[in-house]
Coordinates of C-alpha atoms in Angstrom, one line a residue:
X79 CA -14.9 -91.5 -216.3
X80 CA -15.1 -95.3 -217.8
X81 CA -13.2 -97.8 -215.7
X82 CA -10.3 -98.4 -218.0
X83 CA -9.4 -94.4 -217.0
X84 CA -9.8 -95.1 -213.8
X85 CA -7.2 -98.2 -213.4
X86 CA -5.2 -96.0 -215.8
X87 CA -5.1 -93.3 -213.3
X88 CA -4.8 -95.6 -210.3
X89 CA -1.6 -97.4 -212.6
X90 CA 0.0 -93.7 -212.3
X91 CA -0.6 -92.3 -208.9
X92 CA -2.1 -95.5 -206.9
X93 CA 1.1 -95.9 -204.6
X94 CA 0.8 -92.4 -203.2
X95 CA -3.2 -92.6 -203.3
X96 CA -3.0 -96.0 -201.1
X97 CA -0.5 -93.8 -198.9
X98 CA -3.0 -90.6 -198.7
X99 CA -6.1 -92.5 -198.2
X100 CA -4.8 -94.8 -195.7
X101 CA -3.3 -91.8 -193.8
X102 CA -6.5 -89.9 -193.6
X103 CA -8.4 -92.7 -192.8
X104 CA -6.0 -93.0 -189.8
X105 CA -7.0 -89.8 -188.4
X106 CA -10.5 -90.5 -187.8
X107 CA -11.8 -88.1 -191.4
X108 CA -15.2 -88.9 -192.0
X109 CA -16.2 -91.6 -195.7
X110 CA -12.5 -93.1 -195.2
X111 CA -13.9 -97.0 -193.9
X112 CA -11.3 -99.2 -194.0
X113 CA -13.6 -102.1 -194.3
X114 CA -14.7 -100.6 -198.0
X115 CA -11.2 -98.9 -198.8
X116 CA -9.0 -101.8 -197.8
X117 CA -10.3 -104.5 -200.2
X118 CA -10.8 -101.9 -202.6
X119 CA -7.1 -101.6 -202.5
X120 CA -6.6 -105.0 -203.1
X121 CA -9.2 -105.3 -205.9
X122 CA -7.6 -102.0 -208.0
X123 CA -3.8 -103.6 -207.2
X124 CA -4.8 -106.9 -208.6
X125 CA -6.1 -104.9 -211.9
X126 CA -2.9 -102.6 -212.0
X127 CA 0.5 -103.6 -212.5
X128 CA 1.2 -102.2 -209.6
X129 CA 2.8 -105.0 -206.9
X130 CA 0.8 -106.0 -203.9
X131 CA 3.8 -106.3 -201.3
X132 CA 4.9 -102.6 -202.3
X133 CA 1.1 -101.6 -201.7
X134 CA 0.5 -103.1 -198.4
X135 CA 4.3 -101.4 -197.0
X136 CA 3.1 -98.0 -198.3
X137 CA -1.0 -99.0 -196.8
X138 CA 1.0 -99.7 -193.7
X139 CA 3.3 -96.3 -193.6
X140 CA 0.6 -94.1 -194.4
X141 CA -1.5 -96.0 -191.5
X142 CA 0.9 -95.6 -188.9
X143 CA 1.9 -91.5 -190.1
X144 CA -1.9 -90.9 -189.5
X145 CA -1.9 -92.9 -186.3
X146 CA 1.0 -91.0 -185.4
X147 CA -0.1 -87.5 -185.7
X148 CA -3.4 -88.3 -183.9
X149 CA -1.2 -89.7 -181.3
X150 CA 0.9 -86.2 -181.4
X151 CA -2.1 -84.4 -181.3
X152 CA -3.5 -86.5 -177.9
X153 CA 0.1 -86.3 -176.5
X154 CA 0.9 -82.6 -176.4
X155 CA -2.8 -80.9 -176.8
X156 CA -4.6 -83.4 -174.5
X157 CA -8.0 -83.9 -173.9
X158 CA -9.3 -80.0 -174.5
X159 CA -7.9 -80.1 -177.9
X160 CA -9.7 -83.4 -178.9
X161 CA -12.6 -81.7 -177.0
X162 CA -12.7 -79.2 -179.7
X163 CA -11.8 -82.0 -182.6
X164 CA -14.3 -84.4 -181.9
X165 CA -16.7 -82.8 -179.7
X166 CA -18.2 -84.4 -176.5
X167 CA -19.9 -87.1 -178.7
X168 CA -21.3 -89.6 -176.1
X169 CA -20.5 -92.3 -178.9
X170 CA -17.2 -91.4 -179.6
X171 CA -15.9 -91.0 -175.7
X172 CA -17.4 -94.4 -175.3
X173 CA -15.2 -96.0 -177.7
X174 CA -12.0 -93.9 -176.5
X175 CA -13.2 -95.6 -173.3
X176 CA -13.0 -98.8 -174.6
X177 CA -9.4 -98.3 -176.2
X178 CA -8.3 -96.7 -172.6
X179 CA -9.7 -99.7 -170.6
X180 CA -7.4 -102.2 -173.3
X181 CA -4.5 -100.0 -173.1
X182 CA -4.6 -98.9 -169.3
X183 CA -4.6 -102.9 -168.6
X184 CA -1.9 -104.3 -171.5
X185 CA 0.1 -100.7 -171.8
X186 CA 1.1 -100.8 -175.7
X187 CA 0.3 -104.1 -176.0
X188 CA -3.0 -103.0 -176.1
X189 CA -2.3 -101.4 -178.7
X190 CA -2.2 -104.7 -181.3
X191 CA -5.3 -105.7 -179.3
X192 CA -7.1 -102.3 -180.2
X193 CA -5.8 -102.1 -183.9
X194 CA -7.5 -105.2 -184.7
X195 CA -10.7 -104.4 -183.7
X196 CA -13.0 -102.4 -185.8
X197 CA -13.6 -98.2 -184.4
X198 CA -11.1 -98.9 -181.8
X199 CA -8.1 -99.8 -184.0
X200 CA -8.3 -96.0 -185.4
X201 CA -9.2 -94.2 -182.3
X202 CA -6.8 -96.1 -180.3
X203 CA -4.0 -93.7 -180.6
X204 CA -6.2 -91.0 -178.8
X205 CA -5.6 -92.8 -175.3
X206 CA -1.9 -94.0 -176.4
X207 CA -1.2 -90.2 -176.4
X208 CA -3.1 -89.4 -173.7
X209 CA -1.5 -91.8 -171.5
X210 CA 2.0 -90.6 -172.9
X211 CA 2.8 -94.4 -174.1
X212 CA 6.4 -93.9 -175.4
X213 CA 6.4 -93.0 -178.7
X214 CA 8.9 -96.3 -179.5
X215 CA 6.3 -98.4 -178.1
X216 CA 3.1 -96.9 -179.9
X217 CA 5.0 -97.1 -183.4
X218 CA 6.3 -100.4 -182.5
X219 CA 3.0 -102.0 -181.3
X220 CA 0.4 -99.5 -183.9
X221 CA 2.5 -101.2 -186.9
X222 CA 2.2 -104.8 -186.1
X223 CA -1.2 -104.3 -185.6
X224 CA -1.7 -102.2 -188.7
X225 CA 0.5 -104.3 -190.5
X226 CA -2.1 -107.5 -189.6
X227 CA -5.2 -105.6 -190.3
X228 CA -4.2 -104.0 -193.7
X229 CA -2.6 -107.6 -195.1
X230 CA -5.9 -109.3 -194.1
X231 CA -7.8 -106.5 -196.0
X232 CA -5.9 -105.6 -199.0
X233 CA -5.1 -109.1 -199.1
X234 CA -9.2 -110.2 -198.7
X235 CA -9.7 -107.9 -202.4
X236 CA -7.0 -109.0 -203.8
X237 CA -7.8 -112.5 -203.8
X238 CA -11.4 -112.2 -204.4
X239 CA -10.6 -110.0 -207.6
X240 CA -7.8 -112.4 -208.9
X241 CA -10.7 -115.6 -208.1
X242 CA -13.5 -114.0 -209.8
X243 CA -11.5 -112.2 -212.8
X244 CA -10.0 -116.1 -213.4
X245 CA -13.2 -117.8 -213.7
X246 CA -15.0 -114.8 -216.2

């Protein structure tokens, strides 16, 4: 596959792609870093005619849906079923331990605070559920956080592809 087919197939079914990728990456799935895949986004929307405000609301939606059904999950199967998803990993308890010291101190303010840090912003919604934040609050406060994260990502490739394509 040359690039040129690539773009050409990102052109065609990028939108629900950036929604698909950024929904798995939400639930924790293994080879989905958002610190690759988010200026990735930007880069392949800056070669695409597809429009960068469009991509970041879809990045965005499919961000907080993960979010949102790892928080279901947490919610309603509690810590035995994340037992069995994640194992007793001493690595990743310690960061759910992290992201249930933030959010036990702010509530869902802690939230923002834990989606803007790398690890924690995506396993952050394992404590949210776990302490039964209101479902209005963990939308409200996951998608501004989400929201700041993705812009500053998406928007980071998208202005290094539109710099370095301008001076070539």
């Amino acid at each position: 596959m040359t690039v040129q087919s690539f773009l050409e197939l990102f052109q065609r079914y990028g939108l629900l792609l950036i929604v698909a990728v950024c929904f798995c990456e939400h639930l924790n799935l293994p080879g989905f870093p958002a610190g690759v895949i988010m200026p990735a986004i930007g880069v392949l929307v800056e070669q695409s005619a597809l429009n960068l405000p469009l991509a970041l609301v879809l990045s965005v939606a499919g961000s907080v849906a993960g979010s949102f059904a790892l928080y279901l999950v947490s919610y309603y199967g509690g810590a035995p079923v994340l037992n069995r998803l994640f194992g007793k990993s001493e690595r990743f308890q310690g960061f759910v331990s992290r992201c249930h010291e933030r959010i036990e101190r702010h509530r869902a303010k802690g939230l923002f605070l834990c989606r803007l840090i790398p690890v924690l912003r995506t396993i952050s919604s394992i404590p949210a559920g776990l302490f039964r934040i209101p479902a209005t609050d963990f939308l409200l406060w996951s998608s501004l956080g989400i929201t700041v994260w993705n812009s500053a990502l998406i928007g980071f490739g998208y202005l290094c592809a539109n710099l370095i394509l301008s001076r070539l």
